[in-house]
PDB file of C-alpha atoms in Angstrom:
ATOM      1  CA  LYS A  29      -0.228  -0.310   0.378  1.00 88.00           C
ATOM      2  CA  GLN A  30       1.359   3.510  -0.959  1.00 93.00           C
ATOM      3  CA  GLU A  31       2.205   5.921   1.585  1.00 94.00           C
ATOM      4  CA  VAL A  32       2.956   9.478   0.736  1.00 96.00           C
ATOM      5  CA  THR A  33       4.943  11.767   3.538  1.00 96.00           C
ATOM      6  CA  GLN A  34       5.274  15.125   3.716  1.00 96.00           C
ATOM      7  CA  ILE A  35       7.843  16.749   6.321  1.00 94.00           C
ATOM      8  CA  PRO A  36       7.394  19.008   7.788  1.00 93.00           C
ATOM      9  CA  ALA A  37       3.791  19.945   8.467  1.00 94.00           C
ATOM     10  CA  ALA A  38       3.963  23.576   8.732  1.00 95.00           C
ATOM     11  CA  LEU A  39       6.914  26.138   7.500  1.00 96.00           C
ATOM     12  CA  SER A  40       7.002  29.863   7.990  1.00 97.00           C
ATOM     13  CA  VAL A  41       9.846  31.577   5.533  1.00 97.00           C
ATOM     14  CA  PRO A  42      10.315  35.562   5.163  1.00 97.00           C
ATOM     15  CA  GLU A  43       9.682  36.402   1.931  1.00 97.00           C
ATOM     16  CA  GLY A  44      11.657  36.334  -0.944  1.00 97.00           C
ATOM     17  CA  GLU A  45      13.321  33.391   0.137  1.00 97.00           C
ATOM     18  CA  ASN A  46      14.179  30.040  -1.932  1.00 97.00           C
ATOM     19  CA  LEU A  47      12.587  27.466  -0.081  1.00 96.00           C
ATOM     20  CA  VAL A  48      12.401  23.399  -0.807  1.00 97.00           C
ATOM     21  CA  LEU A  49       9.279  21.185   0.119  1.00 97.00           C
ATOM     22  CA  ASN A  50       9.552  17.401   0.335  1.00 97.00           C
ATOM     23  CA  CYS A  51       7.440  14.440  -0.691  1.00 98.00           C
ATOM     24  CA  SER A  52       8.427  10.925   0.066  1.00 98.00           C
ATOM     25  CA  PHE A  53       6.545   7.579  -1.221  1.00 97.00           C
ATOM     26  CA  THR A  54       7.129   4.057  -0.561  1.00 96.00           C
ATOM     27  CA  ASP A  55       6.170   2.476  -3.725  1.00 94.00           C
ATOM     28  CA  SER A  56       8.105   3.366  -6.613  1.00 92.00           C
ATOM     29  CA  ALA A  57       5.635   1.614  -9.291  1.00 92.00           C
ATOM     30  CA  ILE A  58       4.027   5.342 -10.008  1.00 93.00           C
ATOM     31  CA  TYR A  59       2.378   6.546 -12.822  1.00 91.00           C
ATOM     32  CA  ASN A  60       3.037  10.195 -12.009  1.00 93.00           C
ATOM     33  CA  LEU A  61       3.338  12.571  -9.216  1.00 95.00           C
ATOM     34  CA  GLN A  62       1.603  15.825  -8.686  1.00 95.00           C
ATOM     35  CA  TRP A  63       1.815  18.886  -6.665  1.00 97.00           C
ATOM     36  CA  PHE A  64      -1.034  20.788  -5.326  1.00 95.00           C
ATOM     37  CA  ARG A  65      -1.710  23.798  -3.725  1.00 95.00           C
ATOM     38  CA  GLN A  66      -4.992  24.361  -1.727  1.00 93.00           C
ATOM     39  CA  ASP A  67      -6.358  27.559   0.224  1.00 93.00           C
ATOM     40  CA  PRO A  68      -8.581  27.127   3.081  1.00 88.00           C
ATOM     41  CA  GLY A  69     -11.585  25.970   2.513  1.00 83.00           C
ATOM     42  CA  LYS A  70     -10.946  25.579  -0.892  1.00 86.00           C
ATOM     43  CA  GLY A  71     -10.449  22.919  -3.142  1.00 87.00           C
ATOM     44  CA  LEU A  72      -7.285  21.962  -4.778  1.00 90.00           C
ATOM     45  CA  THR A  73      -5.597  23.573  -7.761  1.00 91.00           C
ATOM     46  CA  SER A  74      -2.522  21.713  -9.540  1.00 91.00           C
ATOM     47  CA  LEU A  75       0.404  23.106 -10.148  1.00 95.00           C
ATOM     48  CA  LEU A  76       2.466  20.429 -11.670  1.00 95.00           C
ATOM     49  CA  LEU A  77       2.623  16.816 -12.828  1.00 94.00           C
ATOM     50  CA  ILE A  78       5.899  14.870 -13.318  1.00 95.00           C
ATOM     51  CA  GLN A  79       5.176  11.904 -14.985  1.00 92.00           C
ATOM     52  CA  SER A  80       7.212   8.869 -13.916  1.00 92.00           C
ATOM     53  CA  SER A  81       9.515   8.872 -17.058  1.00 93.00           C
ATOM     54  CA  GLN A  82      10.377  12.837 -16.293  1.00 94.00           C
ATOM     55  CA  ARG A  83      12.993  14.115 -13.928  1.00 95.00           C
ATOM     56  CA  GLU A  84      11.332  17.856 -13.494  1.00 96.00           C
ATOM     57  CA  GLN A  85       8.891  20.117 -14.367  1.00 96.00           C
ATOM     58  CA  THR A  86       8.743  24.036 -14.254  1.00 97.00           C
ATOM     59  CA  SER A  87       6.344  26.353 -13.932  1.00 96.00           C
ATOM     60  CA  GLY A  88       7.417  29.880 -13.375  1.00 97.00           C
ATOM     61  CA  ARG A  89       8.612  30.199 -10.156  1.00 97.00           C
ATOM     62  CA  LEU A  90       8.253  26.289  -9.504  1.00 98.00           C
ATOM     63  CA  ASN A  91      10.112  23.534 -10.068  1.00 98.00           C
ATOM     64  CA  ALA A  92       9.020  20.161  -9.225  1.00 97.00           C
ATOM     65  CA  SER A  93      11.852  17.266  -9.323  1.00 97.00           C
ATOM     66  CA  LEU A  94      11.076  13.472  -9.085  1.00 97.00           C
ATOM     67  CA  ASP A  95      13.673  10.632  -8.460  1.00 96.00           C
ATOM     68  CA  LYS A  96      11.516   7.443  -8.447  1.00 94.00           C
ATOM     69  CA  SER A  97      14.320   5.028  -7.009  1.00 93.00           C
ATOM     70  CA  SER A  98      14.534   7.335  -3.795  1.00 95.00           C
ATOM     71  CA  GLY A  99      10.993   7.396  -3.537  1.00 96.00           C
ATOM     72  CA  ARG A 100      11.266  11.388  -3.467  1.00 97.00           C
ATOM     73  CA  SER A 101       9.911  14.511  -4.902  1.00 98.00           C
ATOM     74  CA  THR A 102      10.926  18.228  -4.111  1.00 98.00           C
ATOM     75  CA  LEU A 103       8.771  21.149  -5.196  1.00 98.00           C
ATOM     76  CA  TYR A 104      11.192  24.013  -5.146  1.00 98.00           C
ATOM     77  CA  ILE A 105       9.598  27.934  -4.928  1.00 98.00           C
ATOM     78  CA  ALA A 106      11.819  30.494  -5.964  1.00 98.00           C
ATOM     79  CA  ALA A 107      11.754  34.235  -4.144  1.00 97.00           C
ATOM     80  CA  SER A 108       8.921  33.211  -2.356  1.00 97.00           C
ATOM     81  CA  GLN A 109       6.057  35.731  -1.948  1.00 97.00           C
ATOM     82  CA  PRO A 110       3.150  36.068   0.582  1.00 97.00           C
ATOM     83  CA  GLY A 111       0.626  35.014  -1.813  1.00 97.00           C
ATOM     84  CA  ASP A 112       2.250  31.929  -1.654  1.00 98.00           C
ATOM     85  CA  SER A 113       0.850  30.956   1.398  1.00 98.00           C
ATOM     86  CA  ALA A 114      -1.052  27.802   1.002  1.00 97.00           C
ATOM     87  CA  THR A 115      -1.069  24.455   1.773  1.00 96.00           C
ATOM     88  CA  TYR A 116       0.733  22.274  -0.597  1.00 97.00           C
ATOM     89  CA  LEU A 117      -0.102  18.620  -1.054  1.00 96.00           C
ATOM     90  CA  CYS A 118       2.033  15.815  -3.159  1.00 97.00           C
ATOM     91  CA  ALA A 119       0.099  12.798  -4.550  1.00 95.00           C
ATOM     92  CA  ALA A 120       1.443   9.707  -6.076  1.00 94.00           C
ATOM     93  CA  THR A 121      -0.604   7.881  -9.061  1.00 92.00           C
ATOM     94  CA  GLY A 122      -0.822   4.386  -9.192  1.00 87.00           C
ATOM     95  CA  ALA A 123      -1.690   2.191 -11.955  1.00 81.00           C
ATOM     96  CA  ASN A 124      -5.462   2.239 -11.180  1.00 80.00           C
ATOM     97  CA  SER A 125      -4.942   5.892 -11.737  1.00 82.00           C
ATOM     98  CA  LYS A 126      -6.024   6.353  -7.843  1.00 87.00           C
ATOM     99  CA  LEU A 127      -4.114   9.232  -6.005  1.00 91.00           C
ATOM    100  CA  THR A 128      -2.363   8.643  -2.428  1.00 93.00           C
ATOM    101  CA  PHE A 129      -1.734  11.999  -0.748  1.00 94.00           C
ATOM    102  CA  GLY A 130       0.654  13.265   1.941  1.00 95.00           C
ATOM    103  CA  LYS A 131      -0.800  15.281   4.698  1.00 93.00           C
ATOM    104  CA  GLY A 132       0.180  18.983   3.121  1.00 95.00           C
ATOM    105  CA  ILE A 133       2.861  21.066   4.218  1.00 96.00           C
ATOM    106  CA  THR A 134       1.162  24.810   5.521  1.00 96.00           C
ATOM    107  CA  LEU A 135       3.736  27.455   4.210  1.00 97.00           C
ATOM    108  CA  SER A 136       3.651  30.792   5.547  1.00 97.00           C
ATOM    109  CA  VAL A 137       5.250  33.749   4.043  1.00 97.00           C
ATOM    110  CA  ARG A 138       5.866  36.683   5.835  1.00 97.00           C
ATOM    111  CA  PRO A 139       6.024  40.121   4.379  1.00 95.00           C
TER     112      PRO A 139
ATOM    113  CA  GLY B   1      -6.845  23.386 -17.843  1.00 63.00           C
ATOM    114  CA  ALA B   2      -9.807  20.992 -17.860  1.00 68.00           C
ATOM    115  CA  VAL B   3     -12.413  22.169 -15.250  1.00 87.00           C
ATOM    116  CA  VAL B   4     -14.596  20.482 -12.885  1.00 92.00           C
ATOM    117  CA  SER B   5     -17.112  21.939 -11.068  1.00 93.00           C
ATOM    118  CA  GLN B   6     -18.347  20.963  -7.746  1.00 95.00           C
ATOM    119  CA  HIS B   7     -21.709  22.327  -6.474  1.00 96.00           C
ATOM    120  CA  PRO B   8     -23.022  22.849  -3.633  1.00 96.00           C
ATOM    121  CA  SER B   9     -20.058  24.637  -1.929  1.00 94.00           C
ATOM    122  CA  ARG B  10     -21.406  24.331   1.101  1.00 96.00           C
ATOM    123  CA  VAL B  11     -24.202  22.760   2.623  1.00 97.00           C
ATOM    124  CA  ILE B  12     -26.014  22.959   6.365  1.00 97.00           C
ATOM    125  CA  CYS B  13     -28.365  20.111   6.472  1.00 96.00           C
ATOM    126  CA  LYS B  14     -30.426  18.494   9.748  1.00 97.00           C
ATOM    127  CA  SER B  15     -29.235  15.381  11.065  1.00 97.00           C
ATOM    128  CA  GLY B  16     -31.206  12.152   9.517  1.00 97.00           C
ATOM    129  CA  THR B  17     -31.965  14.286   5.916  1.00 97.00           C
ATOM    130  CA  SER B  18     -29.971  13.496   2.984  1.00 97.00           C
ATOM    131  CA  VAL B  19     -27.654  15.726   0.679  1.00 97.00           C
ATOM    132  CA  LYS B  20     -26.563  15.360  -2.956  1.00 97.00           C
ATOM    133  CA  ILE B  21     -23.419  16.770  -3.983  1.00 97.00           C
ATOM    134  CA  GLU B  22     -22.603  17.444  -7.653  1.00 97.00           C
ATOM    135  CA  CYS B  23     -19.399  17.070  -9.535  1.00 95.00           C
ATOM    136  CA  ARG B  24     -19.559  17.770 -13.342  1.00 94.00           C
ATOM    137  CA  SER B  25     -16.664  17.826 -16.059  1.00 90.00           C
ATOM    138  CA  LEU B  26     -17.516  21.378 -18.200  1.00 89.00           C
ATOM    139  CA  ASP B  27     -15.311  20.615 -21.029  1.00 83.00           C
ATOM    140  CA  PHE B  28     -14.157  16.774 -21.408  1.00 82.00           C
ATOM    141  CA  GLN B  29     -15.851  13.680 -20.738  1.00 84.00           C
ATOM    142  CA  ALA B  30     -14.556  11.770 -17.644  1.00 83.00           C
ATOM    143  CA  THR B  31     -15.768   8.194 -17.467  1.00 83.00           C
ATOM    144  CA  THR B  32     -14.140   7.587 -14.362  1.00 89.00           C
ATOM    145  CA  MET B  33     -14.448  10.088 -11.439  1.00 92.00           C
ATOM    146  CA  PHE B  34     -13.032  10.608  -7.671  1.00 93.00           C
ATOM    147  CA  TRP B  35     -14.920  11.245  -4.221  1.00 96.00           C
ATOM    148  CA  TYR B  36     -12.621  12.183  -1.138  1.00 95.00           C
ATOM    149  CA  ARG B  37     -12.930  13.396   2.013  1.00 96.00           C
ATOM    150  CA  GLN B  38     -10.863  15.753   3.754  1.00 93.00           C
ATOM    151  CA  PHE B  39     -10.748  16.514   7.747  1.00 87.00           C
ATOM    152  CA  PRO B  40      -9.478  19.247   9.010  1.00 81.00           C
ATOM    153  CA  LYS B  41      -5.606  19.449   8.828  1.00 78.00           C
ATOM    154  CA  GLN B  42      -5.398  15.881   7.304  1.00 83.00           C
ATOM    155  CA  SER B  43      -4.859  14.681   3.799  1.00 86.00           C
ATOM    156  CA  LEU B  44      -7.671  13.742   1.105  1.00 91.00           C
ATOM    157  CA  MET B  45      -8.813  10.256   2.017  1.00 92.00           C
ATOM    158  CA  LEU B  46     -10.159   8.440  -1.224  1.00 93.00           C
ATOM    159  CA  MET B  47     -14.073   7.620  -0.615  1.00 95.00           C
ATOM    160  CA  ALA B  48     -14.933   5.560  -3.952  1.00 95.00           C
ATOM    161  CA  THR B  49     -14.014   5.657  -7.603  1.00 92.00           C
ATOM    162  CA  SER B  50     -17.158   6.581  -9.630  1.00 90.00           C
ATOM    163  CA  ASN B  51     -17.245   4.895 -12.756  1.00 86.00           C
ATOM    164  CA  GLU B  52     -19.788   5.783 -15.803  1.00 86.00           C
ATOM    165  CA  GLY B  53     -22.614   3.651 -16.393  1.00 84.00           C
ATOM    166  CA  SER B  54     -21.664   0.801 -13.764  1.00 86.00           C
ATOM    167  CA  LYS B  55     -21.200   0.510  -9.893  1.00 89.00           C
ATOM    168  CA  ALA B  56     -18.961   2.687  -8.066  1.00 92.00           C
ATOM    169  CA  THR B  57     -15.826   1.309  -6.431  1.00 93.00           C
ATOM    170  CA  TYR B  58     -15.630   1.792  -2.497  1.00 96.00           C
ATOM    171  CA  GLU B  59     -12.522   2.077  -0.415  1.00 94.00           C
ATOM    172  CA  GLN B  60     -12.265  -0.308   2.339  1.00 94.00           C
ATOM    173  CA  GLY B  61     -14.380   1.388   5.405  1.00 94.00           C
ATOM    174  CA  VAL B  62     -16.692   3.342   3.053  1.00 95.00           C
ATOM    175  CA  GLU B  63     -20.257   2.389   3.568  1.00 94.00           C
ATOM    176  CA  LYS B  64     -21.917   2.073   0.150  1.00 93.00           C
ATOM    177  CA  ASP B  65     -25.143   2.506   1.806  1.00 95.00           C
ATOM    178  CA  LYS B  66     -24.789   5.763   3.423  1.00 96.00           C
ATOM    179  CA  PHE B  67     -22.584   7.553   0.566  1.00 97.00           C
ATOM    180  CA  LEU B  68     -24.246   6.792  -2.851  1.00 96.00           C
ATOM    181  CA  ILE B  69     -22.359   7.600  -5.851  1.00 94.00           C
ATOM    182  CA  ASN B  70     -23.931   7.905  -9.430  1.00 91.00           C
ATOM    183  CA  HIS B  71     -22.352   8.301 -12.696  1.00 89.00           C
ATOM    184  CA  ALA B  72     -25.070   8.575 -15.179  1.00 82.00           C
ATOM    185  CA  SER B  73     -23.336  10.477 -17.554  1.00 87.00           C
ATOM    186  CA  LEU B  74     -19.879  11.221 -19.202  1.00 87.00           C
ATOM    187  CA  THR B  75     -20.106  14.958 -17.577  1.00 90.00           C
ATOM    188  CA  LEU B  76     -22.018  14.024 -14.387  1.00 92.00           C
ATOM    189  CA  SER B  77     -21.233  12.267 -10.860  1.00 94.00           C
ATOM    190  CA  THR B  78     -23.272  12.670  -7.611  1.00 95.00           C
ATOM    191  CA  LEU B  79     -22.677  11.720  -4.028  1.00 97.00           C
ATOM    192  CA  THR B  80     -25.280  11.433  -1.857  1.00 97.00           C
ATOM    193  CA  VAL B  81     -25.024  11.565   1.897  1.00 97.00           C
ATOM    194  CA  THR B  82     -27.537   9.533   3.096  1.00 97.00           C
ATOM    195  CA  SER B  83     -29.512   9.713   6.873  1.00 97.00           C
ATOM    196  CA  ALA B  84     -26.273  12.144   7.541  1.00 97.00           C
ATOM    197  CA  HIS B  85     -25.374  12.728  10.808  1.00 96.00           C
ATOM    198  CA  PRO B  86     -22.424  15.565  12.562  1.00 95.00           C
ATOM    199  CA  GLU B  87     -19.910  12.666  12.129  1.00 95.00           C
ATOM    200  CA  ASP B  88     -20.370  13.027   8.293  1.00 96.00           C
ATOM    201  CA  SER B  89     -19.658  16.339   8.433  1.00 96.00           C
ATOM    202  CA  SER B  90     -16.284  16.953   6.257  1.00 95.00           C
ATOM    203  CA  PHE B  91     -15.356  18.580   3.194  1.00 95.00           C
ATOM    204  CA  TYR B  92     -15.852  16.476  -0.013  1.00 97.00           C
ATOM    205  CA  ILE B  93     -14.048  17.394  -3.263  1.00 95.00           C
ATOM    206  CA  CYS B  94     -14.623  15.252  -6.563  1.00 95.00           C
ATOM    207  CA  SER B  95     -11.814  14.809  -9.203  1.00 93.00           C
ATOM    208  CA  ALA B  96     -11.806  13.672 -12.786  1.00 90.00           C
ATOM    209  CA  GLY B  97      -8.469  12.226 -14.618  1.00 78.00           C
ATOM    210  CA  ASP B  98      -6.740   9.169 -15.362  1.00 73.00           C
ATOM    211  CA  ARG B  99      -3.243   7.857 -14.645  1.00 68.00           C
ATOM    212  CA  TYR B 100      -1.991   9.745 -17.375  1.00 73.00           C
ATOM    213  CA  THR B 101      -3.099  12.728 -17.135  1.00 75.00           C
ATOM    214  CA  GLU B 102      -3.362  15.336 -14.065  1.00 78.00           C
ATOM    215  CA  ALA B 103      -6.115  14.965 -11.901  1.00 84.00           C
ATOM    216  CA  PHE B 104      -8.615  18.120 -12.113  1.00 89.00           C
ATOM    217  CA  PHE B 105     -10.351  18.696  -8.684  1.00 91.00           C
ATOM    218  CA  GLY B 106     -13.449  20.402  -8.156  1.00 92.00           C
ATOM    219  CA  GLN B 107     -13.930  23.569  -5.314  1.00 92.00           C
ATOM    220  CA  GLY B 108     -15.075  21.043  -2.852  1.00 94.00           C
ATOM    221  CA  THR B 109     -18.311  20.822  -0.734  1.00 96.00           C
ATOM    222  CA  ARG B 110     -18.159  21.693   2.992  1.00 96.00           C
ATOM    223  CA  LEU B 111     -21.084  19.868   4.672  1.00 97.00           C
ATOM    224  CA  THR B 112     -22.112  20.385   8.056  1.00 96.00           C
ATOM    225  CA  VAL B 113     -25.039  18.209   9.975  1.00 97.00           C
ATOM    226  CA  VAL B 114     -26.514  19.965  13.120  1.00 96.00           C
TER     227      VAL B 114
END
């Protein structure tokens, strides 16, 4: 059974910092790994999708990497802004198209 | 990107009544949709997989008679919480997509049972 872990549960940084959010998974037989953003009381917004054959994806200030062999993915946020404050979730997709989520990292970017 | 619309976004109901939540794919056909439940400060837990034209597949521990899922068309799946009780209060989210594409999520429904 796939297990996805995100540590730490919360992170507070000053504006402008570059930061890395970590995600680990136990079963490397994944089809893809996705990073999502969730604002309080809202649904999920897809940030980046990395297919199992890919090593990284970039979108604007975000860069996500995937190392299947070690069961790790990272989300890099460059030059963080207060508007980046949210909960970031990673999810691994299995062969049955089911997503297994981590508990998320709640990020607070201080002005 | 593809859009998944979920309605209502917020509902308050009395204990013992039933509540229906709709999940629509607006610009693509979704043969499979997923329903999740999220408790405060917890991750999303998959409840069931909704398959167009066939019965839903429920995860272990999810009562299929309490959480009725209907996927009658390629663009609509519904989740009905029957005889709701306060412990059913939660945030419910649907998604569409398969293992080859990104998953698109609805806006979520905050259910409060009083």
